[in-house]
Short mmCIF file of C-alpha atoms and ligand atoms in Angstrom, two decimals:
data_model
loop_
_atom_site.label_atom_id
_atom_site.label_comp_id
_atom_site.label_asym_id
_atom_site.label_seq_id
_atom_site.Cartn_x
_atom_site.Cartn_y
_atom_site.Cartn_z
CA UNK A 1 177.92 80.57 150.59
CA UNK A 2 181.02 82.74 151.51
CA UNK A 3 182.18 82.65 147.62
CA UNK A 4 183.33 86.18 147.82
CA UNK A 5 186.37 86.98 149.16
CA UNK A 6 187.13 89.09 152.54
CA UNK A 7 190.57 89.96 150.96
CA UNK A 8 192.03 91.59 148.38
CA UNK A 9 195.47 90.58 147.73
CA UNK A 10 195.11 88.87 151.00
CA UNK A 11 194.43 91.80 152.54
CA UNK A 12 191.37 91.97 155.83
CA UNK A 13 188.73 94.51 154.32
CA UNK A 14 188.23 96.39 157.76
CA UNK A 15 184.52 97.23 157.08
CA UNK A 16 183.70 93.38 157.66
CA UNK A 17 184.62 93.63 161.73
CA UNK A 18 183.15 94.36 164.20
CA UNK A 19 184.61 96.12 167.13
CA UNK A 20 185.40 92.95 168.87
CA UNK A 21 186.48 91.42 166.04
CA UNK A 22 188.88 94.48 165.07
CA UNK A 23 190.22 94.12 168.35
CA UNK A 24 190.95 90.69 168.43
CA UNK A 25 193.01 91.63 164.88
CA UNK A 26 194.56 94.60 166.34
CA UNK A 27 195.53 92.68 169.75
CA UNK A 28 197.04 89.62 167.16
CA UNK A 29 199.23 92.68 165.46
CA UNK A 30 200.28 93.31 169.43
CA UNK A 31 198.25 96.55 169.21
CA UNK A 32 196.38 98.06 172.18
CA UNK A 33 192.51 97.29 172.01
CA UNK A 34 191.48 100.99 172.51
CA UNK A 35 193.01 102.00 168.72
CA UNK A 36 189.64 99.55 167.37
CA UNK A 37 187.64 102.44 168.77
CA UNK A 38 189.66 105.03 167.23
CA UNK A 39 189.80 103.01 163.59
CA UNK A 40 185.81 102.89 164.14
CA UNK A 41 185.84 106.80 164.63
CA UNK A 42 187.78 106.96 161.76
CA UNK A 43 186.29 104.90 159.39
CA UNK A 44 182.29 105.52 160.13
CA UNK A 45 182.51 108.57 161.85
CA UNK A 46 184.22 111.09 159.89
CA UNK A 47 184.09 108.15 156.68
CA UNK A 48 188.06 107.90 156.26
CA UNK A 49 189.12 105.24 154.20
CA UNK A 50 192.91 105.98 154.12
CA UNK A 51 195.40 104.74 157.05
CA UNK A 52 197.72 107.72 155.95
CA UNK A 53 195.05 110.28 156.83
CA UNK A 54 194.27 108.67 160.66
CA UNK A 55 196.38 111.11 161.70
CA UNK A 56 196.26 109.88 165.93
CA UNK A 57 197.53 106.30 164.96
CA UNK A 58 201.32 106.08 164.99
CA UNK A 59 203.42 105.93 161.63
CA UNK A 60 204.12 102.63 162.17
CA UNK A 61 200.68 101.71 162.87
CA UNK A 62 199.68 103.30 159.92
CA UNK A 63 202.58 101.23 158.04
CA UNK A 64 202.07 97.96 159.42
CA UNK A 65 197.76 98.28 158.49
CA UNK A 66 198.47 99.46 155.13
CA UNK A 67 200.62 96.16 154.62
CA UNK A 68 197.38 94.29 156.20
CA UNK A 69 194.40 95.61 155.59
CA UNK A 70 192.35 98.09 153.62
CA UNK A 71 189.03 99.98 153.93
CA UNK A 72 186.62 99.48 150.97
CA UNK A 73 184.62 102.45 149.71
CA UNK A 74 182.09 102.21 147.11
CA UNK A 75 180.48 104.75 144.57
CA UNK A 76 177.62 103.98 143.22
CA UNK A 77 177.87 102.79 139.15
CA UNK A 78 174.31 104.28 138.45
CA UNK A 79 171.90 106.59 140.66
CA UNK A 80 168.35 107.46 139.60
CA UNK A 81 166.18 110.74 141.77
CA UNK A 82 162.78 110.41 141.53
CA UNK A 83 160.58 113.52 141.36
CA UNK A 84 159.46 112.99 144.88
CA UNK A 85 163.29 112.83 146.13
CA UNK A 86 163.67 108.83 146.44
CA UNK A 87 166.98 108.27 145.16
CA UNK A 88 168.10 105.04 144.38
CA UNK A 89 171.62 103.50 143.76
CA UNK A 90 173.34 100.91 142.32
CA UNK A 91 176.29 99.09 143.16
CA UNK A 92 178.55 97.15 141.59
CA UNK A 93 179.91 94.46 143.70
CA UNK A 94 183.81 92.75 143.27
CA UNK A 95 182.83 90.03 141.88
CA UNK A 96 180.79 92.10 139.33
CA UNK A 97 177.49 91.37 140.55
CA UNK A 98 175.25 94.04 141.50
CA UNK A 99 172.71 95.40 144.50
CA UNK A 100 170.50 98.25 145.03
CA UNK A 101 169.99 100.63 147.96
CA UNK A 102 166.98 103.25 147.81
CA UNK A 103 167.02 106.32 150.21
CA UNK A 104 163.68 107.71 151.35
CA UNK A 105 163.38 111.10 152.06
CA UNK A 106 161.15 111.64 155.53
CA UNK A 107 159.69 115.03 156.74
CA UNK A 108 162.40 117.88 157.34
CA UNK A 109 165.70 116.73 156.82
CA UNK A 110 164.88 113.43 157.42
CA UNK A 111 165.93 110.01 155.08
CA UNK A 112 165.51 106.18 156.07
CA UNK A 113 167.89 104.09 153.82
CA UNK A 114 166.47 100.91 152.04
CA UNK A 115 169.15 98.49 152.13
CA UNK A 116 169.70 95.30 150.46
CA UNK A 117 171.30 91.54 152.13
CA UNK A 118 171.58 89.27 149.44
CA UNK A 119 171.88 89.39 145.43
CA UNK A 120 168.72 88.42 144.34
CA UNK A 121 166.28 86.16 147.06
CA UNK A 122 165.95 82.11 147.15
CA UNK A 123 162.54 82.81 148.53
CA UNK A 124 160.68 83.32 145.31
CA UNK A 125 157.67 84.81 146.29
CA UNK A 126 155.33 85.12 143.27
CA UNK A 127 154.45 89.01 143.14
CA UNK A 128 158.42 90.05 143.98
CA UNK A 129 160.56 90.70 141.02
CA UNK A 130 163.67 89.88 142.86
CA UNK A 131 162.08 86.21 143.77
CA UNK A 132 162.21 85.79 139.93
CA UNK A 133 166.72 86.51 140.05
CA UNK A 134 167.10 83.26 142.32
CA UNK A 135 169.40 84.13 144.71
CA UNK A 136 173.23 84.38 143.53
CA UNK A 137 174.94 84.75 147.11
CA UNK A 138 174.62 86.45 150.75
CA UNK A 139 176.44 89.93 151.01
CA UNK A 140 178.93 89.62 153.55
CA UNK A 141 179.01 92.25 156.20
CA UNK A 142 180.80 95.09 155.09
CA UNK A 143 178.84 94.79 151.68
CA UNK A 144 175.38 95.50 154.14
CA UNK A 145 177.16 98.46 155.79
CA UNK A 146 179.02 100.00 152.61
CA UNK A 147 175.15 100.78 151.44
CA UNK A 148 175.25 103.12 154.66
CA UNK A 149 178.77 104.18 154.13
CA UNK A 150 178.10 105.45 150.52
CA UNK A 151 174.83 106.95 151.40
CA UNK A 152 175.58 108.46 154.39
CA UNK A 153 177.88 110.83 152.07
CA UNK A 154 174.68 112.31 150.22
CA UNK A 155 173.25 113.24 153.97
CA UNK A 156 172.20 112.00 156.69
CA UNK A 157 170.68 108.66 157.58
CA UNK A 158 168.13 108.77 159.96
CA UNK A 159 166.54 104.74 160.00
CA UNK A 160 167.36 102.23 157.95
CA UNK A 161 165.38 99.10 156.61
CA UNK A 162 166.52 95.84 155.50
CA UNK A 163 163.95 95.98 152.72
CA UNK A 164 165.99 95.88 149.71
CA UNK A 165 166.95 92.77 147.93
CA UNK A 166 167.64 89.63 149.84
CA UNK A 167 166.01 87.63 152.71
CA UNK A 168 167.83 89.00 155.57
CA UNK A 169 167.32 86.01 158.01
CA UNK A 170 168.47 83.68 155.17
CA UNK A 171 171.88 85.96 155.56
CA UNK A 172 171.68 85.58 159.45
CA UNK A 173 175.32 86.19 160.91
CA UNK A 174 176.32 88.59 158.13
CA UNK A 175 173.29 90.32 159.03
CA UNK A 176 174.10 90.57 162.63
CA UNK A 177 177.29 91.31 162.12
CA UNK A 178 176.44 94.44 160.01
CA UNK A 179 173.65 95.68 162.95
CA UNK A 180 176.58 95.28 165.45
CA UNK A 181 178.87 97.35 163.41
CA UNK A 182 175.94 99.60 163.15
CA UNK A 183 175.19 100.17 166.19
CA UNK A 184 178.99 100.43 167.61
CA UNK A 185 179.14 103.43 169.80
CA UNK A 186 182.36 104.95 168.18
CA UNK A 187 181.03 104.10 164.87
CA UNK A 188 177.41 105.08 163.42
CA UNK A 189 176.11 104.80 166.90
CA UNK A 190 172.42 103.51 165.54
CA UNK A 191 169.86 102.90 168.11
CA UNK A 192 168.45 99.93 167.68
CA UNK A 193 165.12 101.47 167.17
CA UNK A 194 165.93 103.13 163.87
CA UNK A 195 166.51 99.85 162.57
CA UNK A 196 164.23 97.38 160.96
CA UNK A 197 164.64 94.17 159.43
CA UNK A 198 161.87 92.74 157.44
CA UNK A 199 161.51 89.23 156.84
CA UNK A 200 159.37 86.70 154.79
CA UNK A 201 158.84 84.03 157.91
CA UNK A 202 161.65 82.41 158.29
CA UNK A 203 160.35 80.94 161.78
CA UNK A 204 163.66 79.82 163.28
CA UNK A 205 165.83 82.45 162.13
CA UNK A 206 163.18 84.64 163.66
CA UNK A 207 163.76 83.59 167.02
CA UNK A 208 166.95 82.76 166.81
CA UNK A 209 167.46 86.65 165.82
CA UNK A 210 165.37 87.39 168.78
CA UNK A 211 168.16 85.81 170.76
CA UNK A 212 171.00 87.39 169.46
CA UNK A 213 170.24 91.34 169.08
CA UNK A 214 167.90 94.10 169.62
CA UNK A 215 166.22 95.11 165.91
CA UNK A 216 162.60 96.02 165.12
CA UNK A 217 160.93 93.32 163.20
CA UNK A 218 158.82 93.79 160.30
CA UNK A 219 157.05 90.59 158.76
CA UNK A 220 155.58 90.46 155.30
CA UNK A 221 152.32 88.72 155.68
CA UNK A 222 150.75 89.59 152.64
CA UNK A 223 147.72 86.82 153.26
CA UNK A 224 145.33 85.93 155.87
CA UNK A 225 144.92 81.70 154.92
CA UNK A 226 147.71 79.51 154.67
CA UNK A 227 146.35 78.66 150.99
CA UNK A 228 146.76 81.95 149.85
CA UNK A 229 149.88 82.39 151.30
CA UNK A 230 151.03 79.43 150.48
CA UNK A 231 150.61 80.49 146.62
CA UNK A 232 152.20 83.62 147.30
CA UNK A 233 155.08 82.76 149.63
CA UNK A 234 156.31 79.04 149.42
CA UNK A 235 158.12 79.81 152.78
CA UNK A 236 154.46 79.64 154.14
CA UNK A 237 154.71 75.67 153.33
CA UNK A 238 157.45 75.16 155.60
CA UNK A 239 156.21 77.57 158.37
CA UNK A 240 152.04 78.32 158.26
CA UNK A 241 150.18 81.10 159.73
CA UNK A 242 149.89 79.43 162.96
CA UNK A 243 153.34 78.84 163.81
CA UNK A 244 154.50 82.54 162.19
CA UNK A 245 152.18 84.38 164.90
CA UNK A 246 153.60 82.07 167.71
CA UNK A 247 157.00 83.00 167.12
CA UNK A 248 155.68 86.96 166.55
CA UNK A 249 154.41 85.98 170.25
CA UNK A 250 158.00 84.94 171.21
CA UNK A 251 159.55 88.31 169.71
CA UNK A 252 161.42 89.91 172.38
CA UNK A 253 159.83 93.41 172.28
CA UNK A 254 160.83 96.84 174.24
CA UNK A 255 157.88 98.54 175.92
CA UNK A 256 155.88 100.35 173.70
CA UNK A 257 157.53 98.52 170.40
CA UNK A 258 155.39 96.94 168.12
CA UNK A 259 155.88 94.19 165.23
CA UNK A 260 155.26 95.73 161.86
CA UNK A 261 152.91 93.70 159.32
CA UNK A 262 153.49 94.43 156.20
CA UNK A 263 150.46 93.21 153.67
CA UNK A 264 150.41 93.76 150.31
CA UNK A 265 146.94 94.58 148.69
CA UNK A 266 146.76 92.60 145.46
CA UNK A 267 143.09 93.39 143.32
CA UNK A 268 140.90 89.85 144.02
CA UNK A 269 144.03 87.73 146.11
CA UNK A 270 144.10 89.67 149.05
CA UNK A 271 142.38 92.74 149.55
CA UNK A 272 138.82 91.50 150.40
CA UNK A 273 136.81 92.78 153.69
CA UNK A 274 136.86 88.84 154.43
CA UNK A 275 141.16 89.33 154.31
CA UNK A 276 140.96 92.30 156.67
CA UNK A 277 138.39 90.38 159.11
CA UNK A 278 140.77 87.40 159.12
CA UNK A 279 143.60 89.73 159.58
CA UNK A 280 142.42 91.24 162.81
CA UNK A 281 141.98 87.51 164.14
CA UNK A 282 145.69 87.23 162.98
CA UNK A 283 146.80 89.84 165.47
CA UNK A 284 145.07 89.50 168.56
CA UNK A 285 147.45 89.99 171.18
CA UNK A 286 150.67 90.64 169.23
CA UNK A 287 151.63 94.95 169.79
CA UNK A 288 151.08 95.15 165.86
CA UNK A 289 151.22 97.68 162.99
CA UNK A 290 150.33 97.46 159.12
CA UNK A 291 151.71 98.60 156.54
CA UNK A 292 149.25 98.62 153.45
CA UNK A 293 151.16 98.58 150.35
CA UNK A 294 149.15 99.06 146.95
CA UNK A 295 150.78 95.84 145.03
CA UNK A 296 153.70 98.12 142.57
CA UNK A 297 152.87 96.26 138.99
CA UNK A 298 156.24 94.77 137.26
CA UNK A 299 156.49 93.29 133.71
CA UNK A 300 156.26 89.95 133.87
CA UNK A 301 153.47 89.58 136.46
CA UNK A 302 149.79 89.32 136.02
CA UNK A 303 149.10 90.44 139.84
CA UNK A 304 147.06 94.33 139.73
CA UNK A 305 147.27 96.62 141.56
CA UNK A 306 143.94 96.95 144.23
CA UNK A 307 141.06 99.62 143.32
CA UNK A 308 141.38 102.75 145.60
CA UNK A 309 138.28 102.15 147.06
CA UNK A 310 139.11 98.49 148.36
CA UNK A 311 142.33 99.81 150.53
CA UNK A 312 139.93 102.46 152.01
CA UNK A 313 137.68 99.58 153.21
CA UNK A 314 140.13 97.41 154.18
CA UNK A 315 142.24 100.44 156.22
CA UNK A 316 139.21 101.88 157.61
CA UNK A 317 138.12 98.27 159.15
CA UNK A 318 141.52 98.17 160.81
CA UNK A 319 141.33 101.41 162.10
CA UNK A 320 137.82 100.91 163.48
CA UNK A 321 139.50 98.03 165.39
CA UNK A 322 142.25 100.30 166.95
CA UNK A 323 144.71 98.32 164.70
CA UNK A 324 147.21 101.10 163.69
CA UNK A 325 147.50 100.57 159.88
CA UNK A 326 149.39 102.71 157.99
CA UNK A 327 149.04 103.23 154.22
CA UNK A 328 152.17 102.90 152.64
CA UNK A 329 152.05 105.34 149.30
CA UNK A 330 154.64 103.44 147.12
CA UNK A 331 157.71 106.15 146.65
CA UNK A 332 159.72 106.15 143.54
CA UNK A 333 157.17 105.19 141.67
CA UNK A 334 158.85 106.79 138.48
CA UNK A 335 162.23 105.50 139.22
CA UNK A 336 160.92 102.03 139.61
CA UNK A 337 162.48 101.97 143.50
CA UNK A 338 160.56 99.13 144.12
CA UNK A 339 162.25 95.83 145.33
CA UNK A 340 164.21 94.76 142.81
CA UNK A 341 162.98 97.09 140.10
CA UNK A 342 165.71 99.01 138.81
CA UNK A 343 168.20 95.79 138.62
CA UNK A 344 165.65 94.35 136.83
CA UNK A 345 165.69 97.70 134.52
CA UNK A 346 169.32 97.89 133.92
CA UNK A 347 169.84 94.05 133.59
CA UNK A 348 167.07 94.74 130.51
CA UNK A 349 169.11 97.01 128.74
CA UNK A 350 171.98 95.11 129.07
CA UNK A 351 170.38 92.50 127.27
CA UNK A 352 168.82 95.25 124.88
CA UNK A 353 165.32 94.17 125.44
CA UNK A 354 162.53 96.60 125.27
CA UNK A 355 161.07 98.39 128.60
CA UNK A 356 157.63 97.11 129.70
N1 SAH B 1 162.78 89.50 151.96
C1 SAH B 1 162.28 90.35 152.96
C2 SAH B 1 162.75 91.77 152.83
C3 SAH B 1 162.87 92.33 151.46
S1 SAH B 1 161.38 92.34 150.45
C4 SAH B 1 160.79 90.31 153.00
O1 SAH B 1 160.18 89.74 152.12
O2 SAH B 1 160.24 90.85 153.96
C5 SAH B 1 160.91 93.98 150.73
C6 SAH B 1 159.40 94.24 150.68
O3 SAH B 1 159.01 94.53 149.35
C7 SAH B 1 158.55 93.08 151.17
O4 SAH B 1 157.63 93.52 152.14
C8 SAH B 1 157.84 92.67 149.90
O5 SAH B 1 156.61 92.10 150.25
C9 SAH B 1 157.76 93.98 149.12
N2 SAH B 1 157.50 93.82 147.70
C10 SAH B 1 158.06 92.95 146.85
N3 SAH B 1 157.55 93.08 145.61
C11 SAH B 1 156.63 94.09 145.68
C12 SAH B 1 155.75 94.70 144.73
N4 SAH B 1 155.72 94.32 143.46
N5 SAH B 1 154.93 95.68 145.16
C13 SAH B 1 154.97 96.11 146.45
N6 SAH B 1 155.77 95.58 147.36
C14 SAH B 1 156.60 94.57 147.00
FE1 SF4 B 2 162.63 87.48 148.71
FE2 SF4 B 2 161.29 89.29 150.17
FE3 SF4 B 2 161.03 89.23 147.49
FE4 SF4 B 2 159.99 87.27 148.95
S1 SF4 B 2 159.40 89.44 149.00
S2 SF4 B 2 161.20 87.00 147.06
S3 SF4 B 2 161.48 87.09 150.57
S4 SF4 B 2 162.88 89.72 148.63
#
């Protein structure tokens, strides 16, 4: 899957190590391990992408990296501001494909960052316009934290959520990867609980995630029987509703932390007060929240939007239930920020075909 290359002109893009793994290339150049830390500082922390300008590395140092390596930066080829402040960006990759990254302004000065892990999504879920792309190819690691890098230069980045395009656990050790560099003290210095990777159900990954690093997990359940699930997410075929809550069980969670839910209403698939019933069996013991998210409508699917008055119900039987559900207004509505929405956009007028 590794079809795109870490190099250019054989050249180690720096933004795809982590700080062991910069050390272990700085220790092969016969450097000492502490300048990783200071090429972190560098590169996240102030967001210097020139060796010339590191101005505490030696000349030499400077020298010898410039004949090795480089530091990719990326501007975004199109950005679109909704009227609420949701701004979303596009970015065109090396190899000409492209990804999108939406940032969410919060209360006060606040943002979470949406960020994509794949182009496009082999999971083909039947209400998600980037299900319909097929996936093209995992981003490699510094392609998951140049969404951060290029953001980060509008303001600050409070949280960010693998939301965007992509399964991330189908992406798994470019994934990690990009949390470690992350969450590297002398770089971004994230806490892991600003952090949140959302996942369709890939059962294994799941737990082999839970094994590997700290990260809030958010699950997109979207149905409460394996036969409507099943027709909305084929992953549910290879892992069912029973074996998705064991490993939510298994999740290695902080105290206090909760598993987020996130469950799309759809009008007449998944929004009755039968669905919200089932859904509190669901959760029994698991430290849950929901996200209700109205279903966004997208050309090219016959799914609806649910009735106003059908959320209500379903929140308010939640919330009787001490369930904390949450409902999610859709942002960017007039940018079309959702999942896979403005790719789909721009791809359309590429091929000159009419908007919805
Ligand atoms: N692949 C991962 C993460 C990216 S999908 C996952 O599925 O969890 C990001 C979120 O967008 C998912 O929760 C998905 O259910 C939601 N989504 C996709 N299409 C949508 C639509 N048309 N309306 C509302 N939410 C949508
Ligand atoms: Fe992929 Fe998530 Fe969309 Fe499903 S909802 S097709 S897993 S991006």
């Amino acid at each position: 899957m590794n079809r795109h290359p870490l190099t250019k002109q054989d050249k180690i893009d720096l933004k795809n190590l982590t700080l062991e793994e910069l050390t272990q290339f700085l220790s092969g150049m016969g450097k000492e391990r502490f300048r990783a830390a200071q090429l972190l500082r560098w590169i996240y922390g102030r967001g210097v992408v020139s060796f010339a300008e590191m101005t505490d590395l030696s000349k030499s140092l400077r020298e010898e990296l410039t004949e090795r390596a480089f530091v990719s930066d990326w501007t975004a080829e199109a950005t679109e501001t909704s009227s609420d402040g949701t701004k979303k960006y596009l970015f065109r990759l090396a190899d000409g494909q492209t990804v999108e990254t939406v940032r969410i302004p919060m209360e006060g000065e606040r943002a979470t960052l949406c960020i994509s892990t794949q182009v496009g999504c082999a999971m083909q879920c039947s209400f998600c316009l980037t299900g319909t792309f097929g996936l093209v190819r995992n981003l490699e690691a510094g392609e998951i934290v140049n969404q951060v890098c290029a953001a980060v230069k509008d303001g600050p980045v409070n949280n960010i959520v693998l939301m965007g395009m992509g399964e991330p656990l189908h992406n798994l050790d470019n994934v990690v990867k990009a949390l470690q560099i992350f969450y590297a003290a002398e770089g971004f210095d994230f806490s892991p609980r600003k952090i949140t990777l959302s996942t369709s159900g890939l059962v294994p990954e799941m737990l082999e995630l839970g094994r590997r690093i700290r990260v809030n997990l958010a699950v997109s359940l979207n149905a409460t029987t394996d036969a409507v699930r099943d027709e909305l997410m084929p992953v549910n075929r290879s892992y069912p509703l029973k074996e998705l809550m064991a490993a939510c069980r298994q999740y290695p969670l902080a105290p206090r932390q909760r598993i987020t839910f996130e469950y799309i209403l759809i009008r007449g698939v998944n929004d009755t007060p039968a669905d919200a019933r089932r859904l509190v069996k669901l959760l029994h013991g698991i430290p849950a929240k929901v996200n209700l998210i109205p279903f966004n409508e997208h050309e090219g699917s016959a799914f609806r939007s649910p009735l106003p008055e059908s959320i209500d119900v379903f929140q308010t039987y939640l919330l009787d239930r001490n369930i904390v559900a949450i409902r999610r207004a859709s942002k960017g509505q007039d940018i079309s920020a959702a999942c896979g929405q403005l790719k789909g956009k721009l791809e359309r007028q590429q091929r000159r075909l009419p908007p919805p």
